[in-house]
Amino acid sequence: MNFINQFWAADWDGLYRILASGNPPLALQLLAVNTLFLVFFIVRNAAAKHRMRRQTVEIVQLILLAANLAVVFHDQVYGVVSAAARKLMT
């Protein structure tokens, strides 16, 4: 099966249901998180006299990835974090 057939056979309704779920919708949450990082990037580039080190750029990208994953999997992440916090407190 070539790419175009796989594209048309994809479950686009399922993707829409996932992105439209939640209050506010998941798509809006992801848009907000990524917009904050974009604003940070634009302000940093406009105000900085020198470029960021490569390691700093990679760390910021990892933080963005972690923030996106936290938005998508917030129910599961909350359970893991609260279980770890309870374990630390006892």
PDB file of C-alpha atoms in Angstrom:
ATOM      1  CA  MET A   1       0.000   0.000   0.000  1.00  0.00           C
ATOM      2  CA  ASN A   2       1.503   3.332  -0.985  1.00  0.00           C
ATOM      3  CA  PHE A   3       1.514   6.499   1.073  1.00  0.00           C
ATOM      4  CA  ILE A   4      -1.501   8.171  -0.516  1.00  0.00           C
ATOM      5  CA  ASN A   5      -3.678   5.104   0.107  1.00  0.00           C
ATOM      6  CA  GLN A   6      -2.541   4.988   3.732  1.00  0.00           C
ATOM      7  CA  PHE A   7      -3.305   8.699   4.021  1.00  0.00           C
ATOM      8  CA  TRP A   8      -6.881   8.257   2.806  1.00  0.00           C
ATOM      9  CA  ALA A   9      -7.376   5.101   4.915  1.00  0.00           C
ATOM     10  CA  ALA A  10      -6.316   6.818   8.165  1.00  0.00           C
ATOM     11  CA  ASP A  11      -8.810   7.223  11.013  1.00  0.00           C
ATOM     12  CA  TRP A  12      -9.214  11.006  10.740  1.00  0.00           C
ATOM     13  CA  ASP A  13     -12.462  10.938  12.756  1.00  0.00           C
ATOM     14  CA  GLY A  14     -10.599   9.273  15.624  1.00  0.00           C
ATOM     15  CA  LEU A  15      -7.892  11.930  15.499  1.00  0.00           C
ATOM     16  CA  TYR A  16     -10.549  14.646  15.558  1.00  0.00           C
ATOM     17  CA  ARG A  17     -12.250  13.024  18.582  1.00  0.00           C
ATOM     18  CA  ILE A  18      -8.938  12.925  20.445  1.00  0.00           C
ATOM     19  CA  LEU A  19      -8.020  16.534  19.649  1.00  0.00           C
ATOM     20  CA  ALA A  20     -11.554  17.800  20.418  1.00  0.00           C
ATOM     21  CA  SER A  21     -11.777  15.989  23.781  1.00  0.00           C
ATOM     22  CA  GLY A  22     -11.336  17.786  27.068  1.00  0.00           C
ATOM     23  CA  ASN A  23     -12.317  21.140  28.425  1.00  0.00           C
ATOM     24  CA  PRO A  24     -10.657  23.179  26.890  1.00  0.00           C
ATOM     25  CA  PRO A  25     -10.059  20.905  23.899  1.00  0.00           C
ATOM     26  CA  LEU A  26      -6.703  19.147  23.685  1.00  0.00           C
ATOM     27  CA  ALA A  27      -5.850  20.951  20.445  1.00  0.00           C
ATOM     28  CA  LEU A  28      -6.321  24.313  22.170  1.00  0.00           C
ATOM     29  CA  GLN A  29      -4.150  23.247  25.124  1.00  0.00           C
ATOM     30  CA  LEU A  30      -1.340  22.161  22.796  1.00  0.00           C
ATOM     31  CA  LEU A  31      -1.671  25.379  20.826  1.00  0.00           C
ATOM     32  CA  ALA A  32      -1.372  27.427  24.024  1.00  0.00           C
ATOM     33  CA  VAL A  33       1.749  25.594  25.256  1.00  0.00           C
ATOM     34  CA  ASN A  34       3.476  25.829  21.880  1.00  0.00           C
ATOM     35  CA  THR A  35       2.520  29.512  21.529  1.00  0.00           C
ATOM     36  CA  LEU A  36       4.175  30.286  24.872  1.00  0.00           C
ATOM     37  CA  PHE A  37       7.405  28.668  23.694  1.00  0.00           C
ATOM     38  CA  LEU A  38       7.185  30.505  20.354  1.00  0.00           C
ATOM     39  CA  VAL A  39       6.757  33.844  22.145  1.00  0.00           C
ATOM     40  CA  PHE A  40       9.756  32.964  24.358  1.00  0.00           C
ATOM     41  CA  PHE A  41      11.789  32.190  21.227  1.00  0.00           C
ATOM     42  CA  ILE A  42      10.793  35.433  19.469  1.00  0.00           C
ATOM     43  CA  VAL A  43      11.471  37.611  22.526  1.00  0.00           C
ATOM     44  CA  ARG A  44      14.788  35.858  23.139  1.00  0.00           C
ATOM     45  CA  ASN A  45      15.921  36.366  19.542  1.00  0.00           C
ATOM     46  CA  ALA A  46      14.841  40.009  19.515  1.00  0.00           C
ATOM     47  CA  ALA A  47      16.514  40.895  22.819  1.00  0.00           C
ATOM     48  CA  ALA A  48      19.660  38.767  22.733  1.00  0.00           C
ATOM     49  CA  LYS A  49      22.998  40.026  21.511  1.00  0.00           C
ATOM     50  CA  HIS A  50      24.403  36.530  21.169  1.00  0.00           C
ATOM     51  CA  ARG A  51      23.058  33.140  20.189  1.00  0.00           C
ATOM     52  CA  MET A  52      22.120  30.465  22.702  1.00  0.00           C
ATOM     53  CA  ARG A  53      24.507  27.590  23.182  1.00  0.00           C
ATOM     54  CA  ARG A  54      23.558  24.381  21.408  1.00  0.00           C
ATOM     55  CA  GLN A  55      23.040  22.574  24.723  1.00  0.00           C
ATOM     56  CA  THR A  56      20.616  25.283  25.884  1.00  0.00           C
ATOM     57  CA  VAL A  57      18.591  24.997  22.677  1.00  0.00           C
ATOM     58  CA  GLU A  58      18.380  21.226  23.096  1.00  0.00           C
ATOM     59  CA  ILE A  59      17.258  21.590  26.720  1.00  0.00           C
ATOM     60  CA  VAL A  60      14.535  24.061  25.718  1.00  0.00           C
ATOM     61  CA  GLN A  61      13.351  21.635  23.016  1.00  0.00           C
ATOM     62  CA  LEU A  62      13.263  18.813  25.576  1.00  0.00           C
ATOM     63  CA  ILE A  63      11.220  21.009  27.927  1.00  0.00           C
ATOM     64  CA  LEU A  64       8.799  21.770  25.074  1.00  0.00           C
ATOM     65  CA  LEU A  65       8.493  18.065  24.283  1.00  0.00           C
ATOM     66  CA  ALA A  66       7.890  17.252  27.959  1.00  0.00           C
ATOM     67  CA  ALA A  67       5.271  20.013  28.203  1.00  0.00           C
ATOM     68  CA  ASN A  68       3.448  18.661  25.147  1.00  0.00           C
ATOM     69  CA  LEU A  69       3.546  15.126  26.538  1.00  0.00           C
ATOM     70  CA  ALA A  70       2.270  16.383  29.899  1.00  0.00           C
ATOM     71  CA  VAL A  71      -0.668  18.080  28.153  1.00  0.00           C
ATOM     72  CA  VAL A  72      -1.534  14.981  26.127  1.00  0.00           C
ATOM     73  CA  PHE A  73      -1.100  12.480  28.963  1.00  0.00           C
ATOM     74  CA  HIS A  74      -2.055  14.701  31.923  1.00  0.00           C
ATOM     75  CA  ASP A  75      -4.419  12.110  33.462  1.00  0.00           C
ATOM     76  CA  GLN A  76      -1.766   9.390  33.519  1.00  0.00           C
ATOM     77  CA  VAL A  77       1.000  11.809  34.554  1.00  0.00           C
ATOM     78  CA  TYR A  78      -1.078  13.093  37.468  1.00  0.00           C
ATOM     79  CA  GLY A  79      -1.575   9.536  38.740  1.00  0.00           C
ATOM     80  CA  VAL A  80       2.128   8.708  38.550  1.00  0.00           C
ATOM     81  CA  VAL A  81       3.200  12.000  40.177  1.00  0.00           C
ATOM     82  CA  SER A  82       0.663  11.725  42.996  1.00  0.00           C
ATOM     83  CA  ALA A  83       1.681   8.101  43.674  1.00  0.00           C
ATOM     84  CA  ALA A  84       5.345   9.117  43.774  1.00  0.00           C
ATOM     85  CA  ALA A  85       4.535  12.046  46.082  1.00  0.00           C
ATOM     86  CA  ARG A  86       2.579   9.768  48.436  1.00  0.00           C
ATOM     87  CA  LYS A  87       5.502   7.346  48.476  1.00  0.00           C
ATOM     88  CA  LEU A  88       7.935  10.153  49.327  1.00  0.00           C
ATOM     89  CA  MET A  89       5.717  11.500  52.103  1.00  0.00           C
ATOM     90  CA  THR A  90       5.415   8.140  53.903  1.00  0.00           C
TER      91      THR A  90
END
